[in-house]
N, CA, C and O atoms as a GROMACS GRO file, in nm:
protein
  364
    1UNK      N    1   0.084  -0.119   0.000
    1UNK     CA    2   0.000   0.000   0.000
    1UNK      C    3   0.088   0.124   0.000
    1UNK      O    4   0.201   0.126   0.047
    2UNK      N    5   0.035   0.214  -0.049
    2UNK     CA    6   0.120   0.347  -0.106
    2UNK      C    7   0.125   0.416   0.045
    2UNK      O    8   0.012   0.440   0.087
    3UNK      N    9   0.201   0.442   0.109
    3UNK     CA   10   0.237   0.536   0.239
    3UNK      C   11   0.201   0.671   0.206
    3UNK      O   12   0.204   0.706   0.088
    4UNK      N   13   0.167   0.757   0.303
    4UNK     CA   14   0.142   0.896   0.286
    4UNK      C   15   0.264   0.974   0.349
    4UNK      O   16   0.276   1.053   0.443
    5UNK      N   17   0.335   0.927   0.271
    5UNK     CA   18   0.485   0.986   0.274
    5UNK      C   19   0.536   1.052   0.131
    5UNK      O   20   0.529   0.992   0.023
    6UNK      N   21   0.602   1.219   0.152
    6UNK     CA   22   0.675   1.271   0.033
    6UNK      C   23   0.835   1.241   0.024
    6UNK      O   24   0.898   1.261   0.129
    7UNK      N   25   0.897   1.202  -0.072
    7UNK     CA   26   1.023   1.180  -0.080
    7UNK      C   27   1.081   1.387  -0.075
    7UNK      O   28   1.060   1.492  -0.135
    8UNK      N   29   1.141   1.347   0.011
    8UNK     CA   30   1.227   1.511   0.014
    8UNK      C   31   1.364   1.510  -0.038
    8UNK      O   32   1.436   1.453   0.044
    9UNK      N   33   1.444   1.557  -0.160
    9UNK     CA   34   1.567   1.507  -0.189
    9UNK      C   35   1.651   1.655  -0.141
    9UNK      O   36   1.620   1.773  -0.157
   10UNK      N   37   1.743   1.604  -0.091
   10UNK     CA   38   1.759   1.711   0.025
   10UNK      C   39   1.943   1.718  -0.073
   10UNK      O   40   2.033   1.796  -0.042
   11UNK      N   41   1.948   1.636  -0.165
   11UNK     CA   42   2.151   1.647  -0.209
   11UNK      C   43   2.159   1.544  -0.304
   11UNK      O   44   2.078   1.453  -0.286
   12UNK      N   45   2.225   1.534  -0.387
   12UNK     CA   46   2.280   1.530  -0.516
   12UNK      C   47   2.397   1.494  -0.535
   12UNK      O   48   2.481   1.578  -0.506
   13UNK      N   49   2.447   1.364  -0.587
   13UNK     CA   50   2.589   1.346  -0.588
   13UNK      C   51   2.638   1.297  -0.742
   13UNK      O   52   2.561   1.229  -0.810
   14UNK      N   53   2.725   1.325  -0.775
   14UNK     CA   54   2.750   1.237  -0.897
   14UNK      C   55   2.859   1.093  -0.931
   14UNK      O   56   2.943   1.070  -1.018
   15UNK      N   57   2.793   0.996  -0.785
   15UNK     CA   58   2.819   0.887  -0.767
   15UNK      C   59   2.812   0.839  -0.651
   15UNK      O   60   2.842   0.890  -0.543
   16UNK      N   61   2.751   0.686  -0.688
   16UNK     CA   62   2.737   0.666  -0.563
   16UNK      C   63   2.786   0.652  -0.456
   16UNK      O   64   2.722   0.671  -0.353
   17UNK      N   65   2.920   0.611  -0.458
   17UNK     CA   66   3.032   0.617  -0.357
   17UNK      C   67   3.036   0.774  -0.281
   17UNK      O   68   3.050   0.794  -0.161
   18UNK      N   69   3.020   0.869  -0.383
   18UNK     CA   70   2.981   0.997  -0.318
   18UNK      C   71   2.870   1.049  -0.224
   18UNK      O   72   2.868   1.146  -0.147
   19UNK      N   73   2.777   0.951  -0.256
   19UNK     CA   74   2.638   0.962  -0.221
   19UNK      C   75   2.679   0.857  -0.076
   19UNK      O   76   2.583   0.878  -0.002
   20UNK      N   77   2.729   0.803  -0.037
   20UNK     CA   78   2.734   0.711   0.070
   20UNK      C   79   2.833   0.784   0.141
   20UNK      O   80   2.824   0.770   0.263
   21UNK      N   81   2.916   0.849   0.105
   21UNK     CA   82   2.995   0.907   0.215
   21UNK      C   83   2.930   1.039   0.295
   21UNK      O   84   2.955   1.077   0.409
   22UNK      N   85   2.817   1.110   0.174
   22UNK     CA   86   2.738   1.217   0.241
   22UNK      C   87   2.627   1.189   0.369
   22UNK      O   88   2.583   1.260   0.459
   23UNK      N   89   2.612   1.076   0.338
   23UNK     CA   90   2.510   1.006   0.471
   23UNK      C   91   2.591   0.965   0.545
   23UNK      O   92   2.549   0.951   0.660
   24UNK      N   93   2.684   0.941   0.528
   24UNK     CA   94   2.746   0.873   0.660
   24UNK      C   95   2.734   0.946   0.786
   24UNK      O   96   2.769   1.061   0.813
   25UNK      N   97   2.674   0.849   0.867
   25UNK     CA   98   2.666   0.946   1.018
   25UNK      C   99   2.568   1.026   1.025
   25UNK      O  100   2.568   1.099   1.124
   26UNK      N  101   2.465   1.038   0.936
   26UNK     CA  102   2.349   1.154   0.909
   26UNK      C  103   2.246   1.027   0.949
   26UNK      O  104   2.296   0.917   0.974
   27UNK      N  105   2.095   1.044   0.953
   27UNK     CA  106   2.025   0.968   0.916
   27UNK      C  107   1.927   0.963   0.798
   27UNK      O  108   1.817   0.907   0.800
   28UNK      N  109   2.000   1.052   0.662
   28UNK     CA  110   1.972   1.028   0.567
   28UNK      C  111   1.981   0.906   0.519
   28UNK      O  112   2.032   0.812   0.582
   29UNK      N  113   1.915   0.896   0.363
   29UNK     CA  114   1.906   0.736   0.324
   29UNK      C  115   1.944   0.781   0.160
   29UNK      O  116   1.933   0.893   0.110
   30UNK      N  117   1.972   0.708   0.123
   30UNK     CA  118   2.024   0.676  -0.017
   30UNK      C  119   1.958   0.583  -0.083
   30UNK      O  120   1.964   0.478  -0.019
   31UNK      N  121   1.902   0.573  -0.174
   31UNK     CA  122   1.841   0.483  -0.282
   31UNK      C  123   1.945   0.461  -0.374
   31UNK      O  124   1.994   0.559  -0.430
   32UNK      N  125   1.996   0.322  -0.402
   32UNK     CA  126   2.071   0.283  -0.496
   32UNK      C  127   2.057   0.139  -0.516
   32UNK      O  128   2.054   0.065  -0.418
   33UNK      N  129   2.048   0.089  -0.644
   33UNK     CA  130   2.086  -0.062  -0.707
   33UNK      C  131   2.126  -0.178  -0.572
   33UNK      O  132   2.218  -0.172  -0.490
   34UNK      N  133   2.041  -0.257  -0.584
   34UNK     CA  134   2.086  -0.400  -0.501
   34UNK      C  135   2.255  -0.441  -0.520
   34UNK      O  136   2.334  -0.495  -0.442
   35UNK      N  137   2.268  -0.395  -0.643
   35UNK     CA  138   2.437  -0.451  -0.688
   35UNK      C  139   2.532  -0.349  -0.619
   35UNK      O  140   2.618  -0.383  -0.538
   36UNK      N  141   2.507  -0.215  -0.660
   36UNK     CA  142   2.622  -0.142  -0.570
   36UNK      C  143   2.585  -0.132  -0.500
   36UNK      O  144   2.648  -0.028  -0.476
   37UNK      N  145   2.508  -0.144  -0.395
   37UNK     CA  146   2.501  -0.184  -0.228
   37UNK      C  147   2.595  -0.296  -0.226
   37UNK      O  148   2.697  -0.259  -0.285
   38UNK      N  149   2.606  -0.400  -0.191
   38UNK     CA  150   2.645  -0.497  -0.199
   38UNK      C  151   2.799  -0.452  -0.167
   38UNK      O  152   2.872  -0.455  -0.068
   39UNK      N  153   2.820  -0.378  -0.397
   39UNK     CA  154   2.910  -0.404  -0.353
   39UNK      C  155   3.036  -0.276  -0.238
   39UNK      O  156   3.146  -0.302  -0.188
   40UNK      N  157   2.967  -0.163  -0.234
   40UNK     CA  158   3.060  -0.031  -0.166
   40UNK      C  159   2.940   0.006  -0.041
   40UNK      O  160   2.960   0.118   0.006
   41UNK      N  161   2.847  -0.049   0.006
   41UNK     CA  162   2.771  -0.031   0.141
   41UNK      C  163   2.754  -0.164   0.176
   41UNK      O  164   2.634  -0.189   0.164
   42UNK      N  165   2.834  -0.291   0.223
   42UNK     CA  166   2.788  -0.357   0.254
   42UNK      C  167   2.748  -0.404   0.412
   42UNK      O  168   2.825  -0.358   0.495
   43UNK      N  169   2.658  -0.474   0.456
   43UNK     CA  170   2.576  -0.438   0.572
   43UNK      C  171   2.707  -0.465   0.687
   43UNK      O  172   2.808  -0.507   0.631
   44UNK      N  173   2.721  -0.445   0.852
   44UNK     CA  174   2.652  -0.387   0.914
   44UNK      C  175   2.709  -0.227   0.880
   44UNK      O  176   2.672  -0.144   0.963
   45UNK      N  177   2.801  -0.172   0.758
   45UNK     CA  178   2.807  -0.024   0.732
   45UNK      C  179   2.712   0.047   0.769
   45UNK      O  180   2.702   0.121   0.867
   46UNK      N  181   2.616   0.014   0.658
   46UNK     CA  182   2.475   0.076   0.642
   46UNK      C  183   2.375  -0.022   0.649
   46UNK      O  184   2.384  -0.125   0.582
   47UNK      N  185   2.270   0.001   0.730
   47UNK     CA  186   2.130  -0.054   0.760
   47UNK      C  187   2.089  -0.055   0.562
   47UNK      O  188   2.128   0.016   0.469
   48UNK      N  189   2.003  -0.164   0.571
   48UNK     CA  190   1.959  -0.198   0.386
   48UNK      C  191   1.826  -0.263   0.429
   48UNK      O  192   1.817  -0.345   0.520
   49UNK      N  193   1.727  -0.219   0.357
   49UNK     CA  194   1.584  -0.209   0.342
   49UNK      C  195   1.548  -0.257   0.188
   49UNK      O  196   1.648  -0.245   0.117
   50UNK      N  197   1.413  -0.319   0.104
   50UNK     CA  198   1.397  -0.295  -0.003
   50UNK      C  199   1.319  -0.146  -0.013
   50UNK      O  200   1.232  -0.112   0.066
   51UNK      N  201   1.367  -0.062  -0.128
   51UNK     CA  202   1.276   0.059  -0.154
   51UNK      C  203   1.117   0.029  -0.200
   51UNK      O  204   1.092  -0.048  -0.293
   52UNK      N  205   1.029   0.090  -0.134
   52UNK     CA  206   0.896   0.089  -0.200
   52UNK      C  207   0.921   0.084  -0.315
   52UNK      O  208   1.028   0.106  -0.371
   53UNK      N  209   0.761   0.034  -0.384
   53UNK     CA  210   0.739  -0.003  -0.527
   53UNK      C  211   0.701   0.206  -0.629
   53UNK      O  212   0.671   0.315  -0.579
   54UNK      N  213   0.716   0.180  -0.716
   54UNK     CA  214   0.689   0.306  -0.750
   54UNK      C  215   0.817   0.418  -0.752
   54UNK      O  216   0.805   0.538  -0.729
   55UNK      N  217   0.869   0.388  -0.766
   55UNK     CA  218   1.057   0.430  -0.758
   55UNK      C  219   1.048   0.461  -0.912
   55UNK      O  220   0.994   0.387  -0.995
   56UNK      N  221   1.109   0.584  -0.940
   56UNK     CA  222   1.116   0.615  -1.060
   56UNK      C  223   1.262   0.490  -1.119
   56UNK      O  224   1.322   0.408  -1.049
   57UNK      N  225   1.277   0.517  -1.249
   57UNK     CA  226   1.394   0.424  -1.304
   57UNK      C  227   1.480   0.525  -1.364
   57UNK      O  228   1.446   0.640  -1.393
   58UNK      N  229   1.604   0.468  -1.382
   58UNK     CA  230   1.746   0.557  -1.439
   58UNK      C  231   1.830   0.517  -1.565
   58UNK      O  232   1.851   0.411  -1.625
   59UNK      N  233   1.858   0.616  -1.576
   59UNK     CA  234   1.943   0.542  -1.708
   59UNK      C  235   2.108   0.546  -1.687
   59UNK      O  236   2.169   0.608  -1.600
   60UNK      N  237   2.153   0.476  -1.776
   60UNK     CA  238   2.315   0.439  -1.740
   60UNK      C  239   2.377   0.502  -1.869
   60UNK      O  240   2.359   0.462  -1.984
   61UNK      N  241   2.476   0.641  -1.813
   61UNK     CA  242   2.508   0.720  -1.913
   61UNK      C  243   2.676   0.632  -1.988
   61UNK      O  244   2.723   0.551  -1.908
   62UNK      N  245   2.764   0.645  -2.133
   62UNK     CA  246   2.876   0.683  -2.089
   62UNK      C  247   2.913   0.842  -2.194
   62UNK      O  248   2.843   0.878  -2.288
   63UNK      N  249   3.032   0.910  -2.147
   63UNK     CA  250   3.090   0.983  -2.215
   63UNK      C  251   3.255   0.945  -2.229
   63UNK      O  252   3.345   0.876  -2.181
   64UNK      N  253   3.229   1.026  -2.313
   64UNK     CA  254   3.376   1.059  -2.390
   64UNK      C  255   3.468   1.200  -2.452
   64UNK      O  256   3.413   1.307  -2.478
   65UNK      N  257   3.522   1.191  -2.458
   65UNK     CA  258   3.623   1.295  -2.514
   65UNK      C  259   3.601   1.275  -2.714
   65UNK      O  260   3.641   1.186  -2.789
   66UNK      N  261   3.512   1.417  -2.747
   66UNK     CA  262   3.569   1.405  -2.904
   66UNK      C  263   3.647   1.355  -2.989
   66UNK      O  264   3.631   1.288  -3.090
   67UNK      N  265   3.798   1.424  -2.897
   67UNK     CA  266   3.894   1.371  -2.970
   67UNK      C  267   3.966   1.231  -2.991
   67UNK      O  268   4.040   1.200  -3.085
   68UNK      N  269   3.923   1.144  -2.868
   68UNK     CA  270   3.951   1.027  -2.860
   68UNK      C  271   3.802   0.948  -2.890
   68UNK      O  272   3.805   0.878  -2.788
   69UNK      N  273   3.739   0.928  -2.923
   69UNK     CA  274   3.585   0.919  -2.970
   69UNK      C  275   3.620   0.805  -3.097
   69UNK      O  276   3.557   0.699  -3.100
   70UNK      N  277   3.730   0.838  -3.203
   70UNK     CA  278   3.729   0.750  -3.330
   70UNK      C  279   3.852   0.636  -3.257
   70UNK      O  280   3.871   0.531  -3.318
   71UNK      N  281   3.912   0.657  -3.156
   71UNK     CA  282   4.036   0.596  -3.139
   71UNK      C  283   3.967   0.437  -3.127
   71UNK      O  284   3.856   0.414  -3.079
   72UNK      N  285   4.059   0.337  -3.180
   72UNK     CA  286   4.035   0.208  -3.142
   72UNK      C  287   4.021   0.152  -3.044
   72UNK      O  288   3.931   0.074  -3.013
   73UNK      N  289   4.116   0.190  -2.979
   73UNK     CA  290   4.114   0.118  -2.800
   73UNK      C  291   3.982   0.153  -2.723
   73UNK      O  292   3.918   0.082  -2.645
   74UNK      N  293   3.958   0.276  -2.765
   74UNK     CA  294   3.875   0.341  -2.648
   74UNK      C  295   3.717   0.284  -2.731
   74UNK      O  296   3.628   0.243  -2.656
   75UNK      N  297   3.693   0.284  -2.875
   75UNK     CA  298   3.593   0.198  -2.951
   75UNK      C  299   3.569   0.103  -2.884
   75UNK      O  300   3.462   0.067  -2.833
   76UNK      N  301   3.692   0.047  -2.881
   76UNK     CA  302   3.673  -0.136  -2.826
   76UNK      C  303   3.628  -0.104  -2.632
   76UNK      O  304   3.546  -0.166  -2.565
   77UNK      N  305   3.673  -0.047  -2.611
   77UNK     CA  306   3.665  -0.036  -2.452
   77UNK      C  307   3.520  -0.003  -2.410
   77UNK      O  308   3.466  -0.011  -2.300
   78UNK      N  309   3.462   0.046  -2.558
   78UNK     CA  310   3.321   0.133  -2.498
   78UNK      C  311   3.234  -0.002  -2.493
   78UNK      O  312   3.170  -0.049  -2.400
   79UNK      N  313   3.258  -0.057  -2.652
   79UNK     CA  314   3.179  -0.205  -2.689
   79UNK      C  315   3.193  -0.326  -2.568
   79UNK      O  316   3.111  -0.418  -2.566
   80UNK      N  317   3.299  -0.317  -2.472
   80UNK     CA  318   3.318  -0.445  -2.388
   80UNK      C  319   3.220  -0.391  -2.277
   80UNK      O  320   3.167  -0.482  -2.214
   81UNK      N  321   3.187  -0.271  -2.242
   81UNK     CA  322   3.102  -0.210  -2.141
   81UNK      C  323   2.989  -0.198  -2.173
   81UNK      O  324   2.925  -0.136  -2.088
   82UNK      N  325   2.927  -0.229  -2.263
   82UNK     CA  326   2.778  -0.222  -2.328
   82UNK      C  327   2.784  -0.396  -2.371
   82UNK      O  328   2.681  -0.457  -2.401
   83UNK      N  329   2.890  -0.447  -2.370
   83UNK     CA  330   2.823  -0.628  -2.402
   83UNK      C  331   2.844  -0.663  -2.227
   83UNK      O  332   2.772  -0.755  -2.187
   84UNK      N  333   2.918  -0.610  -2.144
   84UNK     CA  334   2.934  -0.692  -2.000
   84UNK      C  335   2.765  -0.591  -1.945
   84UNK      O  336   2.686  -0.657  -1.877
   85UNK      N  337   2.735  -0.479  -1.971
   85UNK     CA  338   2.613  -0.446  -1.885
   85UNK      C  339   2.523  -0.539  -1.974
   85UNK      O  340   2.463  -0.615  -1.898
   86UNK      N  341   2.496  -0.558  -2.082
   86UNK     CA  342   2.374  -0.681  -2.149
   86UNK      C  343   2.412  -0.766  -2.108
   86UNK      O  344   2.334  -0.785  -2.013
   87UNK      N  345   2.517  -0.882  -2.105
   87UNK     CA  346   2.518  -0.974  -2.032
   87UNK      C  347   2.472  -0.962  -1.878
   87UNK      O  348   2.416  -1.054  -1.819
   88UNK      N  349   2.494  -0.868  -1.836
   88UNK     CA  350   2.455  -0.819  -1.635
   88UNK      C  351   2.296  -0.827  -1.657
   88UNK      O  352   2.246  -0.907  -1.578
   89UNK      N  353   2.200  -0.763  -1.746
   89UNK     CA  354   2.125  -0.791  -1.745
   89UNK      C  355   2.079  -0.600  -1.724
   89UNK      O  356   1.969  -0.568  -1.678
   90UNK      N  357   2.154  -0.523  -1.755
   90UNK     CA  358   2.159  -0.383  -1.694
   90UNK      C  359   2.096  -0.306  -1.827
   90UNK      O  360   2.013  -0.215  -1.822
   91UNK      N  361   2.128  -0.337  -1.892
   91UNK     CA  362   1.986  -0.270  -2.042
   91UNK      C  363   1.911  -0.298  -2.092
   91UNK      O  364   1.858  -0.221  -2.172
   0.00000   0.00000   0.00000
């Protein structure tokens, strides 16, 4: 059943490892993936709950540099990170 609770987002990180060090010691909470819990909060660190249903969903960015953009290595490097997240089951 839907709680009569508002999510308040009180901070912003641009990762999650970042996002876990800002709670630390607060009694803020962090919403993140079953997998990186696991693997950089694992319990008794941080108390772990499942999040209610109704959780918006995210997408998984990458970037790059223009100028290295045509280079081979970094081609091949992008393609092994888009066949290991389909194999993970992550797109």
């Amino acid at each position: 059943a839907r709680q009569a609770r508002k999510r308040q987002v009180i901070a912003r990180a641009n990762s999650y490892s970042a996002a876990l060090k800002m709670i630390a010691g607060t009694d803020f909470i962090v919403t993140l993936p079953r997998r990186v819990q696991k693997l950089l909060a694992p319990a008794p660190a941080f108390g772990v709950c499942e999040a209610p249903n109704g959780l918006p969903g995210f997408t998984l960015d990458m970037q790059w540099n223009e100028t290295s953009g045509q280079d081979s290595a970094n081609t091949w490097f992008r393609e092994q990170v888009v066949k290991v997240c389909a194999d993970q089951g992550l797109l």
